Coordinates of C-alpha atoms and ligand atoms in Angstrom, one line a residue:
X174 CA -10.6 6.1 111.8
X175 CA -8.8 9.2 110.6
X176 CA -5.0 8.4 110.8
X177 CA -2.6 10.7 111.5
X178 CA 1.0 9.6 111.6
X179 CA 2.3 13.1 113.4
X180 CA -0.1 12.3 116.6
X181 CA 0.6 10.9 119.5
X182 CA -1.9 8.3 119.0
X183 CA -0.7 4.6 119.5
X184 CA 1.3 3.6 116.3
X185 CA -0.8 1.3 114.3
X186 CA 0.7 -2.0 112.7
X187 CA 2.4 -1.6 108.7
X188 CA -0.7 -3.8 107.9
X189 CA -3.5 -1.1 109.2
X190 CA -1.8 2.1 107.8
X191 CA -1.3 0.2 104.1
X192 CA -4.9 -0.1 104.0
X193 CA -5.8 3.5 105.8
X194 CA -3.3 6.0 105.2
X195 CA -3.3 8.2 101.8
X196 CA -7.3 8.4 102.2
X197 CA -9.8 11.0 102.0
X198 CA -11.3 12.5 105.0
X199 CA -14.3 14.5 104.4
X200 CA -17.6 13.4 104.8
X201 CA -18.9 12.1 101.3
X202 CA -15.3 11.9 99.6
X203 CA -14.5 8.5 98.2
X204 CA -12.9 5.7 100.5
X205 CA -9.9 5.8 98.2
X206 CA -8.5 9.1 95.9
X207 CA -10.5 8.9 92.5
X208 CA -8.5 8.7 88.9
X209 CA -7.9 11.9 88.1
X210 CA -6.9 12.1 84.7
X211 CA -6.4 15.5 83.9
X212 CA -3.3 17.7 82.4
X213 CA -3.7 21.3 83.7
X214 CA -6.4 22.6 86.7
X215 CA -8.5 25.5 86.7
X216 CA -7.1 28.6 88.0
X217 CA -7.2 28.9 92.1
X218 CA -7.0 25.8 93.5
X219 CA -3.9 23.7 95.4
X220 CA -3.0 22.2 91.8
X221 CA -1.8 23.7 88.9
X222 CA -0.2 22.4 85.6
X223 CA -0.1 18.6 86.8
X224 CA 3.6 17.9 86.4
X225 CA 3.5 19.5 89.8
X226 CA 1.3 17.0 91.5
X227 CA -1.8 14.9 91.4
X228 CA -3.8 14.3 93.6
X229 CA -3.0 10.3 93.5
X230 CA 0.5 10.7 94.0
X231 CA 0.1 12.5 97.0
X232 CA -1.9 9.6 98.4
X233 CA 1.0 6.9 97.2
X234 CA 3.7 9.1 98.9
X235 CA 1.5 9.6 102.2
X236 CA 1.1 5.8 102.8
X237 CA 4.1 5.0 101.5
X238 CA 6.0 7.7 103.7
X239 CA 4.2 6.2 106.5
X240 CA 5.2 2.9 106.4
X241 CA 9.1 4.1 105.5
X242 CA 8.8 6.6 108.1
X243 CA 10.3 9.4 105.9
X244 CA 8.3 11.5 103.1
X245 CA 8.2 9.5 100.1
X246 CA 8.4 11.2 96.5
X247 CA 7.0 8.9 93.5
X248 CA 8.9 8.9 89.9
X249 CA 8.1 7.5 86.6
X250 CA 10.0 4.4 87.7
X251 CA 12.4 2.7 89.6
X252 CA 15.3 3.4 88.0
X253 CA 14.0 7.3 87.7
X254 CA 14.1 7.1 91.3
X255 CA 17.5 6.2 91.6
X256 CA 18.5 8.4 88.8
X257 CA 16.8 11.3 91.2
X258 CA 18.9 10.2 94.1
X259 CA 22.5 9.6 92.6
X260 CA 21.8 13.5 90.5
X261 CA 21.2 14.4 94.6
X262 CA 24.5 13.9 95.6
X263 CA 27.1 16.6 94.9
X264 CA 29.2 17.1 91.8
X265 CA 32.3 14.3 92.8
X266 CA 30.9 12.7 95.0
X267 CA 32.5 9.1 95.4
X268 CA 29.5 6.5 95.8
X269 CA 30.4 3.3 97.7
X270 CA 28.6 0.2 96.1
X271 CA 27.9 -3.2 95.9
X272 CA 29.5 -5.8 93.8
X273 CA 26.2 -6.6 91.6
X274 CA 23.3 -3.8 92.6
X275 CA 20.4 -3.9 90.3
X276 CA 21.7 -3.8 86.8
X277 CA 19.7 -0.6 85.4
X278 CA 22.3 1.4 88.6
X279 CA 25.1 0.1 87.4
X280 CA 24.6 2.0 84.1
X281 CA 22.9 4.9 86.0
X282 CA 26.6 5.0 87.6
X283 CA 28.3 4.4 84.5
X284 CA 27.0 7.4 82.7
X285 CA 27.9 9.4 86.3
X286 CA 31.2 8.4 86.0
X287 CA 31.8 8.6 82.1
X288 CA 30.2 12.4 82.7
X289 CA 32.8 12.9 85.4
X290 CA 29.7 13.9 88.0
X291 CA 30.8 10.9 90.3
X292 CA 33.4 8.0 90.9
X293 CA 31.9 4.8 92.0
X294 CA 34.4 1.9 94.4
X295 CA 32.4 -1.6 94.3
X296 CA 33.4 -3.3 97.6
X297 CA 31.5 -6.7 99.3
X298 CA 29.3 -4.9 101.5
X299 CA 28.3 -8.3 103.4
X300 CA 32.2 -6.8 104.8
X301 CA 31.8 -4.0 107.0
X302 CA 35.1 -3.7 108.4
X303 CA 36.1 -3.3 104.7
X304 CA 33.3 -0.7 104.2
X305 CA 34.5 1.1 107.2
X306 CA 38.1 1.1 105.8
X307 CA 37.0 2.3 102.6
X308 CA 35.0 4.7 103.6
X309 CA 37.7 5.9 106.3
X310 CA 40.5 6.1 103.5
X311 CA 37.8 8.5 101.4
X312 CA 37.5 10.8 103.9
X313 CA 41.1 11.2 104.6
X314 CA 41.0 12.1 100.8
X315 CA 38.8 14.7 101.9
X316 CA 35.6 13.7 98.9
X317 CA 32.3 13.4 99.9
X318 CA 30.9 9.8 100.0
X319 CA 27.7 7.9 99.7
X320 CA 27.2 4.3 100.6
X321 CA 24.3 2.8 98.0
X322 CA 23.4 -0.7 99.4
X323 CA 20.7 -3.4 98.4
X324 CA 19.4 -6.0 100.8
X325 CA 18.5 -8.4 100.0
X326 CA 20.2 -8.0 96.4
X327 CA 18.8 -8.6 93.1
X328 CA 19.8 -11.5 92.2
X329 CA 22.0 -12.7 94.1
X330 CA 20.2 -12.7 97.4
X331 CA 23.0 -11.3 99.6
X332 CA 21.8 -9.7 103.1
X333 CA 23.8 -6.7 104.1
X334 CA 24.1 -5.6 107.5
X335 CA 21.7 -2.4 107.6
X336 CA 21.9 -1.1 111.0
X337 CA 25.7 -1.5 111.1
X338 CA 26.4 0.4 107.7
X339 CA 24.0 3.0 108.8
X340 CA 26.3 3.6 111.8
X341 CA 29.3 3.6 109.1
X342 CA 27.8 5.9 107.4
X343 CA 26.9 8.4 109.4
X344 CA 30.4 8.4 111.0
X345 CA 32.2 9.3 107.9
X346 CA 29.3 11.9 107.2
X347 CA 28.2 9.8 104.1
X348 CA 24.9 9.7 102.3
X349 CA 23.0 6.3 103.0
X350 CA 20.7 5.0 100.1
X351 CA 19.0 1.5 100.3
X352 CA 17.2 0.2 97.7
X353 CA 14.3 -1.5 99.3
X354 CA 12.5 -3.2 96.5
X355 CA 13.3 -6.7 97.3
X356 CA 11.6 -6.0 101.1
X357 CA 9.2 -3.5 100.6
X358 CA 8.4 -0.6 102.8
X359 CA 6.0 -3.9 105.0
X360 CA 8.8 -6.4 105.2
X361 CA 11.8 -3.6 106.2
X362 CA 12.1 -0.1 107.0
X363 CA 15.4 0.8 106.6
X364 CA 15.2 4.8 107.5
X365 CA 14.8 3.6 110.9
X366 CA 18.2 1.3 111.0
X367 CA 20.6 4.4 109.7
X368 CA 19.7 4.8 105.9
X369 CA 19.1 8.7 104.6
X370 CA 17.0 7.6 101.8
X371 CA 15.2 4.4 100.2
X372 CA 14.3 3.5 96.6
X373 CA 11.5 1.5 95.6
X374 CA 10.9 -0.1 92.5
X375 CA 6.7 0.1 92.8
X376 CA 6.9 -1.7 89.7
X377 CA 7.8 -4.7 91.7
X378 CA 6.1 -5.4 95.2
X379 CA 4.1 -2.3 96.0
X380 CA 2.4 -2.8 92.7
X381 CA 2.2 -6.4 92.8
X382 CA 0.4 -7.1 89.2
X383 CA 2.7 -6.6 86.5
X384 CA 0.6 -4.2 85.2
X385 CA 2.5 -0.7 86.2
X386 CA 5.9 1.1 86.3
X387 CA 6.5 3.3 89.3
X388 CA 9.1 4.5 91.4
X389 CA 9.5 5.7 94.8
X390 CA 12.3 8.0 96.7
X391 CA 11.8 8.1 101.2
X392 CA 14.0 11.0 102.7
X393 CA 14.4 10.7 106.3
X394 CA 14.9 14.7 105.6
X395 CA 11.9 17.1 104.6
X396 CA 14.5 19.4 102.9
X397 CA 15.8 16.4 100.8
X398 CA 12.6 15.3 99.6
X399 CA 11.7 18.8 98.6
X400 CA 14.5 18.7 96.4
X401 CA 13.8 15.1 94.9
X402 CA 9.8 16.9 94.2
X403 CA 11.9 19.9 92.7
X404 CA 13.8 17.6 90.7
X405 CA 11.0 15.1 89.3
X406 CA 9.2 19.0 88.6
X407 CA 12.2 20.2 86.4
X408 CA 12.9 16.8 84.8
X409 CA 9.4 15.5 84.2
X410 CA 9.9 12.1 85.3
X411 CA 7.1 11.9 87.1
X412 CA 4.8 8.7 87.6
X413 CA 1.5 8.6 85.6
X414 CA -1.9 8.8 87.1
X415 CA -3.5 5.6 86.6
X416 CA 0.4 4.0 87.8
X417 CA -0.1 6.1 90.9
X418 CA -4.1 4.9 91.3
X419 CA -2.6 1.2 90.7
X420 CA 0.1 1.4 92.7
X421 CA -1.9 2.7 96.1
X422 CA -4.3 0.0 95.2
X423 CA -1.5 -2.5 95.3
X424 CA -0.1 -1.2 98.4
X425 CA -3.5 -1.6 100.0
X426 CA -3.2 -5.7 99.6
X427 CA 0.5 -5.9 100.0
X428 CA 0.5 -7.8 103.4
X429 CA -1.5 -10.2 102.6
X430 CA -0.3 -11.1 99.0
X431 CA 3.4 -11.1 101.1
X432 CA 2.0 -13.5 103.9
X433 CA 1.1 -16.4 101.5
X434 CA 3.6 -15.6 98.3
X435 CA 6.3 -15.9 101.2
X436 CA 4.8 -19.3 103.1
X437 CA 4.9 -20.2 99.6
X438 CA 8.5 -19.3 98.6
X439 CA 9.7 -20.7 102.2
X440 CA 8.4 -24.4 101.2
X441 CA 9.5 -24.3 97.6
X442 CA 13.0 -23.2 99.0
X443 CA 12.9 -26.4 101.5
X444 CA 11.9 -28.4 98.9
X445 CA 14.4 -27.2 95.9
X446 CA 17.2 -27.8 98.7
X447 CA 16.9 -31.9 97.7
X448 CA 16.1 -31.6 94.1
X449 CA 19.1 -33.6 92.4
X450 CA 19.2 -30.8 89.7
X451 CA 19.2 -27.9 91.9
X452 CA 23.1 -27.6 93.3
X453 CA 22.2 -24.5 95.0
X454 CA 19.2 -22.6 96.7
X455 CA 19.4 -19.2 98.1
X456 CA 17.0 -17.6 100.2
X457 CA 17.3 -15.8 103.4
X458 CA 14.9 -17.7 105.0
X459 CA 16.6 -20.9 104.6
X460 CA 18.6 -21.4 107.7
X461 CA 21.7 -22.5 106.2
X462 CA 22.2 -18.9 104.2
X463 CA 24.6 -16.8 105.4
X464 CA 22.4 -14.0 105.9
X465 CA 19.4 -16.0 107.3
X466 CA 20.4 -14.3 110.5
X467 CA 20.7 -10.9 109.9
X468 CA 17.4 -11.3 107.3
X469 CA 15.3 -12.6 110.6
X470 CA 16.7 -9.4 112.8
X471 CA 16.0 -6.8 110.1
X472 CA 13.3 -8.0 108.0
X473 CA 9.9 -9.2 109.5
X474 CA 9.8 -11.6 107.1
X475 CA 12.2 -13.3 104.4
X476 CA 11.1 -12.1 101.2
X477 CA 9.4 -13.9 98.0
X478 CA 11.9 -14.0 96.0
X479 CA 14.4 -16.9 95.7
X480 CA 17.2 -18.1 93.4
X481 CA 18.6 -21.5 92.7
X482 CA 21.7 -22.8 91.1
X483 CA 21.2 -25.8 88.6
X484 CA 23.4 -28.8 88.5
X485 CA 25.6 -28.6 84.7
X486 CA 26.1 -25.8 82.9
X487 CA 23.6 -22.8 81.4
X488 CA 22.1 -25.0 78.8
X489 CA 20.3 -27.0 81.8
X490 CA 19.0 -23.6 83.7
X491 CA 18.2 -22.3 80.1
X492 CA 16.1 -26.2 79.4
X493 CA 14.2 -25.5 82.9
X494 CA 12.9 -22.2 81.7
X495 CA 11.7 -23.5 78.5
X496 CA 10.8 -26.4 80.1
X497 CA 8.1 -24.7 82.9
X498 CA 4.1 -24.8 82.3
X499 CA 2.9 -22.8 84.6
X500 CA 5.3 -20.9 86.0
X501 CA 6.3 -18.0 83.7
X502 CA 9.7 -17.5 81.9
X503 CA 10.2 -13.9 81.8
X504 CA 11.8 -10.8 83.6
X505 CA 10.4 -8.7 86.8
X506 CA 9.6 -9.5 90.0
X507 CA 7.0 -9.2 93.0
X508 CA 3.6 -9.5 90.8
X509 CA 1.0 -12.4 91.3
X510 CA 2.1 -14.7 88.6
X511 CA 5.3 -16.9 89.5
X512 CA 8.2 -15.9 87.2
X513 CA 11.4 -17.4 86.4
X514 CA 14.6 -16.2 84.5
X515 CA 18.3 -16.9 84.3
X516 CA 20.2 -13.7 85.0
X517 CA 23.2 -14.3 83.0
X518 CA 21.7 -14.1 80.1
X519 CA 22.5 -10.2 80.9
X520 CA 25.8 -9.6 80.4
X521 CA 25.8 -6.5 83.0
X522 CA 24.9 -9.6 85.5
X523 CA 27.3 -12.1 83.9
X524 CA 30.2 -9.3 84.3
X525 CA 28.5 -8.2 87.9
X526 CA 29.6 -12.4 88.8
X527 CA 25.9 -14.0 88.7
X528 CA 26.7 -17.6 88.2
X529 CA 25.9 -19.0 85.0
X530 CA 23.4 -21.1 86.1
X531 CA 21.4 -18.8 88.8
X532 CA 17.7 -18.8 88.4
X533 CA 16.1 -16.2 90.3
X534 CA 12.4 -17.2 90.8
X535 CA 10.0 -14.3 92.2
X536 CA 6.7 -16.9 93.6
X537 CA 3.8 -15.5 93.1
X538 CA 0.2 -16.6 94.7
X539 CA -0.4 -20.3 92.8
X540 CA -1.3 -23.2 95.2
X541 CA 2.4 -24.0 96.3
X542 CA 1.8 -27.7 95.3
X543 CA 0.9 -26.5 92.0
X544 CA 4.0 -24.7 91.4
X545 CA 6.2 -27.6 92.7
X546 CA 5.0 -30.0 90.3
X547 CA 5.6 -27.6 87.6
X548 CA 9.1 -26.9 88.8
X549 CA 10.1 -30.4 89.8
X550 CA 8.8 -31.6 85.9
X551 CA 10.6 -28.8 84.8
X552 CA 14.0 -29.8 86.3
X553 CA 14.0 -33.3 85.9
X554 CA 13.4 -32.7 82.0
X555 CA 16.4 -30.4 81.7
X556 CA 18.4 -32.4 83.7
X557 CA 18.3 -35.3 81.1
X558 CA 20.7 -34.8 78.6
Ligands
LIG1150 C1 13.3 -3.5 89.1 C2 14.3 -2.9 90.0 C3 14.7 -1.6 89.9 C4 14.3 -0.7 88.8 O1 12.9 -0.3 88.8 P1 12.0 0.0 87.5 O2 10.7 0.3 88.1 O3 12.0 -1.2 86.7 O4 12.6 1.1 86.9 C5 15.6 -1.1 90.9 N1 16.0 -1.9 91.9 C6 15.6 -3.2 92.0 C7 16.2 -4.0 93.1 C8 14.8 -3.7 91.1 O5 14.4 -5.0 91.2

């Protein structure tokens, strides 16, 4: 069935348009848009030299766009993404941010603010009422203002009220980004609580395989997605092919790979909670977090990623990562394999406040009893002295 998000027809569920949308329509084409590998296109035709488009990408965006409900723009990466949105804003601009966002945007910001293009406050944006006063005291200095929020945060797990920042935000006339890479465009749609535009890391969820590196900008507004394609044209950060090809074919099995890597996450959270060498578990699905609430009212579903807190100091948390079989110690998130890493080791996230001893683990889709064994022997090893 032909799907066309601008008709009136019934809206279909995330699951149906991430298999459907971004497909070719005419009778004979492919199900899915072929690899086109190919620099420059004959004289004529829609495309020209191809840092202007691809035939792939445009696919990605549509479904993608869909899901955000905004037009979505893909870069080289993540962090190319973000580096598209921040250069958006306008020259001194004063960008509202969270404590600990993903490392790779706090030096994205760093080099804004050392070039004297913007001026960054980090506030606790779990606090609205101190959002709202920050944000009220900027305007009064008469700057422009962007609130950049993460939810849930990387790694720290923090939920951040969407729907009431949005409202914030659009009070005090600022620019909301969300980076949306922990939820993905199936598990939360933040355009539709009050956010102006949302980042993906593709790298991450969308992809789901470890094998890729793609970005993704969603503009609620046509005109500022036109200038994010304008940019990525100019700058030539734009996402490969075969990334592009990869990435839609990721996207087309996100829901289900979410369904059972979540399940999987929720029962290794329960379980982690009584481990003697865990002090700590945090996961938005676990009713005693203190955005478990808040997760279950903007989120359809929790996430897979969670992060625990070991009992002693970082040479335990550093023992269980050496320590783990088959779960994987390394970095990245959202793939198929289970992955495990101690953020401190980083000292952007040791200076951000990431505890010491905080291992974020991103579950993949291993039998869950498989993985607690593995985590369980793990623990108890480091956890001898
Ligand atoms: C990985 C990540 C990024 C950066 O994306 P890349 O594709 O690695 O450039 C941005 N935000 C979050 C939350 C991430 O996890």
């Amino acid at each position: 069935m032909p799907v066309d998000p601008s008709s009136g027809s019934p809206r279909l569920h995330p699951q149906t348009l991430a298999v459907t949308v971004g497909r070719p329509q005419d009778p004979g084409d492919p199900l899915n848009p072929p690899l086109v590998l190919a620099s420059t296109y004959r004289d004529g035709g829609r495309l020209g030299y191809a840092r202007e488009g691809n035939a792939g990408w445009a696919a990605l965006e549509e479904a993608v766009g869909v899901l955000e409900g905004g037009t979505a723009v893909a870069f080289g990466s993540g962090l190319a993404a973000a580096a598209a949105v921040l250069d958006s804003l306008p020259v001194g601009s004063h960008v509202v941010v969270p404590h600990a966002p993903y490392h790779g945007v706090t030096e994205l910001l760093r080099d804004r603010v050392d070039a004297r293009r913007l001026a960054v406050t980090a506030l606790d944006l779990t606090d609205v009422a101190a959002v709202a006063e920050r944000l009220d005291r900027l305007s009064g200095d008469d700057v422009r203002v962007a609130l950049w929020a993460e939810s849930p945060t990387n790694p720290m797990l923090d939920v951040v009220d969407l729907r009431s920042l949005g409202g914030i935000a659009a009070t005090y006339g600022a620019r909301f980004v969300v980076d949306n890479t922990f939820a993905s465009p199936m598990l939360q749609q933040p355009l539709a609580l009050g956010a102006d535009v949302v980042v993906h890391s593709g790298t991450k969820l969308i992809g789901g395989h470890s094998d890729l590196l793609l970005g993704l900008a969603v503009a609620k507004e046509v005109r500022l997605a036109d200038d994010l394609r304008e940019y990525r044209h100019r700058n030539g950060n734009v996402p490969g092919a075969l990334e592009a090809f990869l990435a839609l074919r990721g996207l087309r099995t996100l829901s289900v790979r979410l369904e059972r890597a979540q399940a999987t996450t929720a029962d290794l959270a329960h379980r982690l909670v009584d481990h003697p060498a865990v002090a700590h578990v945090r996961y938005p699905g676990l009713p005693g977090h203190p955005g478990a609430e808040l997760a279950a009212q903007q989120m359809s579903g929790p996430g897979t990623v969670l992060a625990i807190e070991t009992t002693g100091d970082a040479r335990v948390a550093d023992r269980v990562c050496a320590a783990v079989r088959l779960v994987v110690a390394a970095t990245s998130l959202g793939g198929v394999e289970t992955l495990i890493e101690r953020r401190a080791r980083y000292a952007g996230d040791r200076a951000a406040g990431v505890p010491p001893t905080l291992l974020r683990i991103s579950v993949g889709l291993e039998h869950v009893d498989d993985l607690w064994s593995d985590l369980d022997q793990a623990l108890t090893l480091a956890d001898r002295p």
